[in-house]
Coordinates of C-alpha atoms in Angstrom, one line a residue:
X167 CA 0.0 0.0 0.0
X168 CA 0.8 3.4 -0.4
X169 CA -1.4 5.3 1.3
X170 CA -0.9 4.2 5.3
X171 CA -2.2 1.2 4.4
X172 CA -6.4 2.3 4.2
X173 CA -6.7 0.4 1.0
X174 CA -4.3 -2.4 -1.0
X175 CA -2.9 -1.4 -3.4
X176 CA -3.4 -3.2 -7.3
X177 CA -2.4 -7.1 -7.4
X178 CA 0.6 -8.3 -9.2
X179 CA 1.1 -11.8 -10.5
X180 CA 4.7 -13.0 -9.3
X181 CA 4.4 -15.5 -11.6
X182 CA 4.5 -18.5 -9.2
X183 CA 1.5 -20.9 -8.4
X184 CA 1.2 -20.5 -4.4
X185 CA 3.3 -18.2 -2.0
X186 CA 4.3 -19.8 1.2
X187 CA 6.4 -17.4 3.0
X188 CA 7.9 -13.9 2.0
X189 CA 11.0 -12.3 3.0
X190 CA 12.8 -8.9 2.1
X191 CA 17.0 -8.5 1.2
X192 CA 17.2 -5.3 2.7
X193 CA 21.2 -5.0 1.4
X194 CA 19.9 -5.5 -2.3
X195 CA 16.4 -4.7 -1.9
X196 CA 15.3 -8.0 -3.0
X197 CA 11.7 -9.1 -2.4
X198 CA 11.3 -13.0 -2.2
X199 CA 8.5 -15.1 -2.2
X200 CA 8.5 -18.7 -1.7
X201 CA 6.0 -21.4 -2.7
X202 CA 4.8 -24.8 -2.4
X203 CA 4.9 -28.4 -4.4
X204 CA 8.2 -27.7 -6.3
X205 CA 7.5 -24.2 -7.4
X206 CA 9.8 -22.0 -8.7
X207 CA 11.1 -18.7 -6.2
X208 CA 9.9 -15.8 -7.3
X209 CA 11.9 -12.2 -6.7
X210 CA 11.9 -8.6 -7.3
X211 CA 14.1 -5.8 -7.5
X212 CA 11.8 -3.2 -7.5
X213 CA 9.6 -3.0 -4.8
X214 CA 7.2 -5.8 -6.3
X215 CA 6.2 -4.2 -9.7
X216 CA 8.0 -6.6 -11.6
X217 CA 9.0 -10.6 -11.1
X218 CA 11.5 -13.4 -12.1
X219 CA 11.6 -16.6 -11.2
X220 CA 13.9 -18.9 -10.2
X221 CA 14.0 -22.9 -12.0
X222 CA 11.6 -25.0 -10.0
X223 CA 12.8 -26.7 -6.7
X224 CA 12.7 -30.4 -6.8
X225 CA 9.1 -31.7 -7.7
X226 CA 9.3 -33.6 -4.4
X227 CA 9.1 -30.5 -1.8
X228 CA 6.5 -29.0 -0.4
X229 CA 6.4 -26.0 1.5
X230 CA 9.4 -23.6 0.9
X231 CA 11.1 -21.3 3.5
X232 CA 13.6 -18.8 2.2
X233 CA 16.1 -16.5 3.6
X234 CA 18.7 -14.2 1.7
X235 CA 22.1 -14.1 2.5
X236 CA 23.7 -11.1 3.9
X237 CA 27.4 -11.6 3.1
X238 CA 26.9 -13.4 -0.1
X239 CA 25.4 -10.6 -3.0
X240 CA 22.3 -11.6 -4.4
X241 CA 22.5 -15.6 -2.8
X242 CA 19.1 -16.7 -1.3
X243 CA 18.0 -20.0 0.2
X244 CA 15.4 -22.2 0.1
X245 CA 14.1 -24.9 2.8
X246 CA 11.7 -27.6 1.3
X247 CA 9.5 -29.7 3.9
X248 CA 8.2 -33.0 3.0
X249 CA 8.5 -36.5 4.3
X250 CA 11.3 -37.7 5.8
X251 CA 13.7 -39.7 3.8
X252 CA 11.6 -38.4 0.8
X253 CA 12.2 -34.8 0.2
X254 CA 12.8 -31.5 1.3
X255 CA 16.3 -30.1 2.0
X256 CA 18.0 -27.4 1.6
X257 CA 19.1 -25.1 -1.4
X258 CA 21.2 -22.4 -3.2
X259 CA 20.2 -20.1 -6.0
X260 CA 22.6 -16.8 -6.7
X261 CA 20.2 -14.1 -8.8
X262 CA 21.5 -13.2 -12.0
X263 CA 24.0 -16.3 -12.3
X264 CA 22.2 -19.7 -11.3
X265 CA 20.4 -21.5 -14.0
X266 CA 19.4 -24.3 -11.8
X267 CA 19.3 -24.6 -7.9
X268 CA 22.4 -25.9 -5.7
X269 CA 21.4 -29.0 -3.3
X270 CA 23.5 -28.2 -0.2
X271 CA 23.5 -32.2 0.5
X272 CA 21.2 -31.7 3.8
X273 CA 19.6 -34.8 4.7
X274 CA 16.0 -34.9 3.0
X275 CA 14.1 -34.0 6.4
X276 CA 11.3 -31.5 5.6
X277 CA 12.8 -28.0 7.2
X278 CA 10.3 -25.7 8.6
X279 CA 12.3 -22.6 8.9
X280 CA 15.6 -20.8 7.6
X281 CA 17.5 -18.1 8.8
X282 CA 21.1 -16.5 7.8
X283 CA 23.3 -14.6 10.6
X284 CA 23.9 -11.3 9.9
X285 CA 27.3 -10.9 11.7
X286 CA 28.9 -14.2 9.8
X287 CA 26.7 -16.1 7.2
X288 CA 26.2 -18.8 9.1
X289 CA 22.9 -21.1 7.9
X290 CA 20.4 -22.4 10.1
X291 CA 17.0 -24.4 9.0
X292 CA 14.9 -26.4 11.6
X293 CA 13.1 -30.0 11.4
X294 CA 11.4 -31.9 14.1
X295 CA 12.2 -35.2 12.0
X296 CA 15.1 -36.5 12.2
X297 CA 15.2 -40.2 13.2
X298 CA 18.3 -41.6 15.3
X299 CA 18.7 -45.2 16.5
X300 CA 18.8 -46.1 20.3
X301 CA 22.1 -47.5 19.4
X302 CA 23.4 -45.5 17.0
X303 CA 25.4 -41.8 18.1
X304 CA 24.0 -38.7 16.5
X305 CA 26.2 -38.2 14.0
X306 CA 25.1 -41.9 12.5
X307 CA 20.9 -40.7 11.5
X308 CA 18.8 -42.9 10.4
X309 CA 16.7 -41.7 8.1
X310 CA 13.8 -44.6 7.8
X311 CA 11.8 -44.2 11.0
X312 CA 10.9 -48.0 12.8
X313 CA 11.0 -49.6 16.1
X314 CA 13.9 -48.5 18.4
X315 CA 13.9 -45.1 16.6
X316 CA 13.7 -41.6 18.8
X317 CA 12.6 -38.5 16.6
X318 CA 14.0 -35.5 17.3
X319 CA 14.1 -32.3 16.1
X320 CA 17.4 -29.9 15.5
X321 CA 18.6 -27.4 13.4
X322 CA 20.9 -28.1 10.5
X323 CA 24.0 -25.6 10.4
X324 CA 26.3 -24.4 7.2
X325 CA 29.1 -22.1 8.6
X326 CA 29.9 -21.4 5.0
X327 CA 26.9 -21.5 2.9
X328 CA 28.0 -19.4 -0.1
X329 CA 30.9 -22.0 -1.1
X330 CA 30.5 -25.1 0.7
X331 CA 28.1 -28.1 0.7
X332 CA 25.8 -28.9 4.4
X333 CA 25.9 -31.9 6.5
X334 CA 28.4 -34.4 4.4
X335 CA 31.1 -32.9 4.3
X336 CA 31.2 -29.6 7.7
X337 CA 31.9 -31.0 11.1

């Protein structure tokens, strides 16, 4: 709105089927909306009157989280939910140079949240699924739940996000 919010102001199609969450680059003045089922990301440079989209996400997400990255120019992220050993994880697109989404390797929980420190870059996206054998330690997950399984939940970190793949390969 522009006028203190009393009336909306006229619609504009961001070219994606659904939006799930919405978040603003306030560095690049990026507008970013996420969407569900494998949809593509839609952004905007200027304020929302016109959209691009990303390449569609892996047809096997479902709802998509996003956060930008404040040390990395024009680098968002997406976190895909879906069932557990199925889909989601968590992804990289740079605007302006991607053609196609970077998996980060996160395990395929369904992530629920995202967030990128401000200070450092650091990447953090949340699940409540994450299936660990009684006798296994944590760093040994099992994705398959079954008998003798706890489910927890925990936050997936990336201390280097712009350059480096998640889970398989940070301690």
């Amino acid at each position: 709105s522009t006028n203190f919010g009393r009336r909306w102001d006229d619609s504009m199609d961001t070219g994606i089927d659904s939006g799930h969450t919405i978040t603003v680059c306030c560095g690049e003045g990026f507008v970013v909306v996420g969407g569900y089922g494998g949809d593509a990301v839609a952004w905007s440079d200027d304020g929302g009157d016109s959209w691009n989209q990303t390449d569609n996400l892996p047809a096997d997400t479902e709802e998509i989280h996003i956060a930008c990255d404040p040390t990395c120019v024009g680098t968002i992220y997406a976190a895909a939910s879906g069932p557990v050993g199925v889909c989601g994880g968590i992804y990289r697109w740079v605007i302006g140079e991607s053609t196609e989404w970077d998996d980060l390797d996160a395990y395929k929980y369904g992530y629920y949240g995202i967030a990128v420190g401000r200070s450092d870059g650091t990447l953090y996206a949340v699940t409540d699924q994450i299936n660990v054998g009684f006798n296994e330690s944590v760093c040994d997950r099992i994705v398959a739940p079954g008998e003798g399984y706890y489910i927890y939940s925990g936050v997936a970190r990336n201390l280097d996000p712009c350059e480096t793949e998640c889970c398989g390969s940070e301690t």
